[in-house]
Amino acid sequence: MKHPLIKVDEIPENGTKLVEFFGREVHVYKTNGKPRAVANTCLHFGGPLSCQDGKFVCAWHGAEFALEDGSRLQGPAPSNSRLMFLSTVVEDGVLNYIWGE
Ligand code: FES
């Protein structure tokens, strides 16, 4: 399965952009020039995340996660938790979700 998320040239150089993904949202962004896509879902109770000061911050209870690898930095999410990254591939200038190909 392959599903287009966004044109690579529409991904911001700084911060993130939210895109729709089968009725949910994912943050797309770049780390070290590499496009990434991560579910907009906190690993505590599923709250929404925003990109603030170079990290993801949950609006509900303040958990923080690293942009680089999604690891929990602080807050009430489990200490060894990591945000849910989508497997992706870039083809013809488009970032695609990919599964099982
Ligand atoms: S739901 Fe995100 S910190 Fe509680």
Coordinates of N, CA, C and O and ligand atoms in Angstrom, one line a residue:
M1 N 0.8 -1.2 0.0 CA 0.0 0.0 0.0 C 0.9 1.2 0.0 O 1.9 1.3 0.7
K2 N 0.5 2.2 -0.8 CA 1.2 3.5 -0.8 C 0.2 4.6 -0.9 O -0.8 4.4 -1.6
H3 N 0.4 5.6 -0.1 CA -0.6 6.7 0.0 C 0.2 8.1 0.0 O 1.0 8.2 0.9
P4 N -0.1 9.0 -0.9 CA 0.7 10.2 -0.9 C 0.3 11.1 0.3 O -0.9 11.2 0.7
L5 N 1.3 11.7 0.9 CA 1.1 12.6 2.1 C 1.2 14.1 1.7 O 0.4 14.9 2.0
I6 N 2.3 14.4 1.0 CA 2.6 15.8 0.7 C 3.7 15.9 -0.4 O 4.6 15.0 -0.4
K7 N 3.8 16.9 -1.2 CA 4.9 17.2 -2.0 C 6.1 17.6 -1.1 O 5.9 18.4 -0.2
V8 N 7.3 17.1 -1.4 CA 8.4 17.3 -0.6 C 8.7 18.8 -0.5 O 9.1 19.3 0.6
D9 N 8.5 19.5 -1.6 CA 8.8 21.0 -1.6 C 7.8 21.8 -0.8 O 7.9 23.0 -0.6
E10 N 6.7 21.1 -0.3 CA 5.8 21.8 0.6 C 6.0 21.6 2.1 O 5.3 22.1 2.9
I11 N 7.0 20.7 2.4 CA 7.4 20.5 3.8 C 8.3 21.6 4.2 O 9.2 22.0 3.6
P12 N 7.9 22.3 5.4 CA 8.7 23.4 5.8 C 10.1 23.0 6.2 O 10.3 21.9 6.7
E13 N 11.0 24.0 6.1 CA 12.4 23.7 6.5 C 12.5 23.8 8.0 O 13.3 23.2 8.6
N14 N 11.6 24.6 8.6 CA 11.6 24.7 10.1 C 10.1 24.5 10.5 O 9.2 24.9 9.9
G15 N 10.0 23.8 11.7 CA 8.7 23.5 12.2 C 8.0 22.3 11.4 O 8.7 21.6 10.7
T16 N 6.7 22.2 11.6 CA 6.0 21.0 10.9 C 4.8 21.5 10.2 O 4.4 22.7 10.4
K17 N 4.2 20.7 9.4 CA 3.0 20.9 8.8 C 2.1 19.7 9.0 O 2.5 18.6 8.9
L18 N 0.8 20.0 9.4 CA -0.1 18.9 9.6 C -0.8 18.5 8.3 O -1.3 19.4 7.5
V19 N -0.9 17.2 8.0 CA -1.6 16.7 6.8 C -2.6 15.7 7.3 O -2.4 15.0 8.3
E20 N -3.6 15.6 6.5 CA -4.7 14.6 6.8 C -4.2 13.2 6.4 O -3.5 13.0 5.4
F21 N -4.5 12.2 7.2 CA -4.1 10.8 6.9 C -5.2 9.9 7.3 O -5.4 9.6 8.5
F22 N -6.1 9.5 6.4 CA -7.2 8.6 6.7 C -8.0 9.0 7.9 O -8.3 8.2 8.8
G23 N -8.4 10.3 7.9 CA -9.2 10.8 9.0 C -8.4 11.2 10.2 O -9.1 11.6 11.2
R24 N -7.1 11.0 10.2 CA -6.3 11.5 11.4 C -5.3 12.5 10.8 O -5.3 12.8 9.7
E25 N -4.4 13.0 11.7 CA -3.4 13.9 11.3 C -2.0 13.4 11.5 O -1.8 12.7 12.5
V26 N -1.1 13.8 10.7 CA 0.3 13.5 10.9 C 1.1 14.8 10.7 O 0.7 15.7 9.9
H27 N 2.1 15.0 11.5 CA 3.0 16.1 11.3 C 4.1 15.7 10.3 O 4.7 14.6 10.4
V28 N 4.3 16.5 9.3 CA 5.4 16.2 8.3 C 6.4 17.3 8.5 O 6.1 18.5 8.8
Y29 N 7.7 17.0 8.5 CA 8.7 17.9 8.8 C 10.1 17.3 8.3 O 10.1 16.2 7.8
K30 N 11.1 18.1 8.5 CA 12.4 17.6 8.1 C 13.4 17.6 9.3 O 13.4 18.5 10.1
T31 N 14.1 16.5 9.4 CA 15.3 16.5 10.3 C 16.5 16.2 9.5 O 16.5 15.2 8.8
N32 N 17.5 17.0 9.6 CA 18.8 16.9 8.9 C 18.4 16.7 7.4 O 19.1 15.9 6.7
G33 N 17.4 17.4 6.9 CA 17.1 17.4 5.5 C 16.2 16.2 5.1 O 15.8 16.1 4.0
K34 N 16.0 15.3 6.0 CA 15.2 14.1 5.7 C 13.7 14.3 6.1 O 13.4 14.6 7.2
P35 N 12.8 14.0 5.1 CA 11.4 14.1 5.5 C 10.9 13.1 6.4 O 11.4 11.9 6.3
R36 N 10.1 13.5 7.4 CA 9.6 12.5 8.4 C 8.1 12.7 8.5 O 7.6 13.8 8.2
A37 N 7.4 11.7 8.9 CA 5.9 11.9 9.2 C 5.6 11.1 10.5 O 6.0 10.0 10.7
V38 N 5.0 11.8 11.4 CA 4.7 11.3 12.7 C 3.2 11.5 13.1 O 2.7 12.6 12.8
A39 N 2.6 10.6 13.7 CA 1.2 10.7 14.1 C 1.0 11.8 15.1 O 1.9 12.0 16.0
N40 N 0.0 12.6 14.9 CA -0.3 13.7 15.8 C -1.0 13.2 17.1 O -2.2 13.6 17.3
T41 N -0.4 12.3 17.8 CA -1.0 11.6 18.9 C 0.0 11.4 20.0 O 1.0 10.7 19.9
C42 N -0.3 12.1 21.1 CA 0.6 11.9 22.3 C 0.4 10.5 22.9 O -0.6 9.9 22.8
L43 N 1.5 10.0 23.4 CA 1.5 8.6 24.0 C 1.1 8.5 25.4 O 1.2 7.5 26.0
H44 N 0.5 9.6 25.9 CA -0.1 9.6 27.3 C -1.5 9.2 27.1 O -1.9 8.0 27.2
F45 N -2.4 10.2 26.8 CA -3.8 9.9 26.5 C -4.2 10.2 25.1 O -5.4 10.4 24.9
G46 N -3.3 10.4 24.2 CA -3.7 10.7 22.8 C -3.9 12.1 22.5 O -4.5 12.4 21.4
G47 N -3.4 13.1 23.3 CA -3.6 14.5 23.0 C -2.9 14.9 21.7 O -2.0 14.2 21.2
P48 N -3.3 16.1 21.2 CA -2.7 16.7 20.0 C -1.3 17.3 20.4 O -1.1 17.9 21.4
L49 N -0.4 17.2 19.4 CA 0.9 17.8 19.6 C 1.1 19.0 18.7 O 0.6 19.1 17.7
S50 N 2.0 19.9 19.3 CA 2.4 21.0 18.4 C 3.9 21.1 18.5 O 4.5 20.6 19.5
C51 N 4.5 21.7 17.5 CA 5.9 21.9 17.4 C 6.3 23.2 18.1 O 5.9 24.3 17.6
Q52 N 7.0 23.1 19.2 CA 7.4 24.4 19.9 C 8.9 24.3 20.3 O 9.3 23.3 21.0
D53 N 9.6 25.3 20.0 CA 11.1 25.3 20.4 C 11.8 24.1 20.1 O 12.6 23.5 20.9
G54 N 11.6 23.5 18.9 CA 12.3 22.4 18.5 C 11.9 21.1 19.1 O 12.7 20.1 19.1
K55 N 10.7 21.0 19.6 CA 10.3 19.7 20.1 C 8.7 19.6 20.0 O 8.1 20.7 19.8
F56 N 8.2 18.4 20.2 CA 6.7 18.3 20.2 C 6.2 18.4 21.6 O 6.8 17.8 22.5
V57 N 5.2 19.2 21.8 CA 4.6 19.4 23.1 C 3.1 19.1 23.0 O 2.4 19.5 22.1
C58 N 2.6 18.3 24.0 CA 1.2 17.9 24.0 C 0.4 19.0 24.7 O 0.8 19.5 25.8
A59 N -0.7 19.3 24.1 CA -1.6 20.4 24.6 C -2.3 20.0 25.9 O -2.8 20.8 26.6
W60 N -2.5 18.7 26.1 CA -3.3 18.3 27.2 C -2.6 18.3 28.6 O -3.2 18.8 29.5
H61 N -1.5 17.7 28.7 CA -0.8 17.6 30.0 C 0.7 17.9 29.9 O 1.5 17.7 30.8
G62 N 1.1 18.4 28.7 CA 2.5 19.0 28.6 C 3.6 18.0 28.3 O 4.8 18.4 28.4
A63 N 3.3 16.7 28.0 CA 4.4 15.8 27.6 C 5.2 16.4 26.4 O 4.6 17.1 25.6
E64 N 6.5 16.1 26.4 CA 7.4 16.6 25.4 C 8.1 15.5 24.7 O 8.5 14.5 25.4
F65 N 8.3 15.6 23.4 CA 9.0 14.5 22.6 C 10.0 15.2 21.7 O 9.8 16.3 21.1
A66 N 11.1 14.5 21.4 CA 12.1 15.0 20.5 C 11.7 14.9 19.1 O 11.0 13.9 18.6
L67 N 12.0 15.9 18.3 CA 11.7 15.9 16.9 C 12.5 14.8 16.1 O 12.1 14.2 15.2
E68 N 13.8 14.6 16.6 CA 14.7 13.8 15.9 C 14.2 12.3 15.8 O 14.3 11.7 14.8
D69 N 13.8 11.8 17.0 CA 13.4 10.4 17.0 C 12.1 10.1 17.7 O 11.7 9.0 17.9
G70 N 11.4 11.2 18.1 CA 10.1 11.0 18.8 C 10.2 10.5 20.2 O 9.2 10.2 20.8
S71 N 11.4 10.4 20.8 CA 11.5 9.9 22.2 C 10.9 10.9 23.2 O 11.0 12.1 23.0
R72 N 10.4 10.4 24.2 CA 9.8 11.2 25.3 C 11.0 12.0 26.0 O 12.0 11.4 26.3
L73 N 10.8 13.3 26.1 CA 11.8 14.1 26.8 C 11.3 14.3 28.3 O 12.2 14.3 29.2
Q74 N 10.1 14.6 28.5 CA 9.6 14.8 29.8 C 8.0 14.8 29.8 O 7.4 14.9 28.8
G75 N 7.4 14.8 31.0 CA 6.0 14.8 31.1 C 5.4 13.4 31.4 O 6.2 12.4 31.6
P76 N 4.1 13.3 31.4 CA 3.4 12.1 31.9 C 3.4 10.9 30.9 O 3.0 9.8 31.3
A77 N 3.9 11.0 29.7 CA 3.9 9.8 28.8 C 5.0 8.8 29.4 O 5.9 9.2 30.0
P78 N 4.8 7.5 29.1 CA 5.8 6.6 29.6 C 7.2 6.9 29.2 O 7.5 7.4 28.1
S79 N 8.2 6.7 30.2 CA 9.5 7.2 30.0 C 10.2 6.7 28.8 O 11.1 7.3 28.3
N80 N 9.9 5.5 28.4 CA 10.7 4.9 27.2 C 9.8 4.9 26.0 O 10.1 4.2 25.0
S81 N 8.8 5.8 26.0 CA 7.9 5.8 24.8 C 8.5 6.6 23.7 O 9.3 7.5 23.9
R82 N 8.0 6.4 22.5 CA 8.4 7.0 21.3 C 7.2 7.3 20.4 O 6.4 6.4 20.2
L83 N 7.2 8.5 19.8 CA 6.0 8.8 18.9 C 6.0 7.8 17.8 O 7.0 7.2 17.4
M84 N 4.8 7.7 17.2 CA 4.6 6.8 16.1 C 4.9 7.4 14.7 O 4.1 8.2 14.2
F85 N 6.0 6.9 14.2 CA 6.4 7.4 12.8 C 5.8 6.5 11.8 O 5.7 5.3 11.9
L86 N 5.4 7.1 10.7 CA 4.9 6.4 9.5 C 6.1 6.0 8.7 O 7.1 6.7 8.6
S87 N 6.1 4.8 8.1 CA 7.1 4.4 7.2 C 6.8 5.1 5.9 O 5.6 5.2 5.4
T88 N 7.8 5.7 5.3 CA 7.6 6.6 4.1 C 8.7 6.3 3.1 O 9.7 5.8 3.3
V89 N 8.4 6.8 1.9 CA 9.3 6.8 0.8 C 9.0 8.0 -0.1 O 7.9 8.4 -0.2
V90 N 10.1 8.6 -0.6 CA 9.9 9.7 -1.6 C 10.0 9.2 -3.0 O 11.0 8.5 -3.3
E91 N 9.0 9.5 -3.8 CA 9.0 9.2 -5.2 C 8.4 10.4 -6.0 O 7.4 10.9 -5.6
D92 N 9.2 10.7 -7.0 CA 8.8 11.8 -7.9 C 8.4 13.1 -7.1 O 7.4 13.8 -7.4
G93 N 9.2 13.4 -6.1 CA 9.0 14.6 -5.3 C 7.9 14.6 -4.4 O 7.5 15.6 -3.8
V94 N 7.3 13.4 -4.1 CA 6.2 13.3 -3.2 C 6.6 12.3 -2.0 O 7.1 11.3 -2.3
L95 N 6.3 12.8 -0.8 CA 6.4 11.9 0.4 C 5.2 11.0 0.5 O 4.1 11.5 0.6
N96 N 5.4 9.7 0.4 CA 4.3 8.7 0.5 C 4.4 7.9 1.8 O 5.5 7.5 2.1
Y97 N 3.3 7.6 2.3 CA 3.2 6.5 3.3 C 3.3 5.2 2.6 O 2.7 5.1 1.5
I98 N 4.1 4.3 3.1 CA 4.2 3.0 2.4 C 4.1 1.9 3.4 O 4.5 2.0 4.6
W99 N 3.4 0.8 3.0 CA 3.3 -0.4 3.9 C 3.3 -1.6 3.1 O 2.5 -1.7 2.1
G100 N 4.1 -2.5 3.4 CA 4.1 -3.9 2.8 C 4.5 -3.9 1.3 O 4.2 -4.9 0.6
E101 N 5.3 -3.0 0.8 CA 5.7 -3.0 -0.5 C 7.2 -3.2 -0.6 O 7.9 -2.9 0.3
Ligands
FES1 S1 -2.4 13.3 26.6 FE1 -0.4 14.2 26.2 S2 0.4 14.6 28.1 FE2 -1.5 13.7 28.5

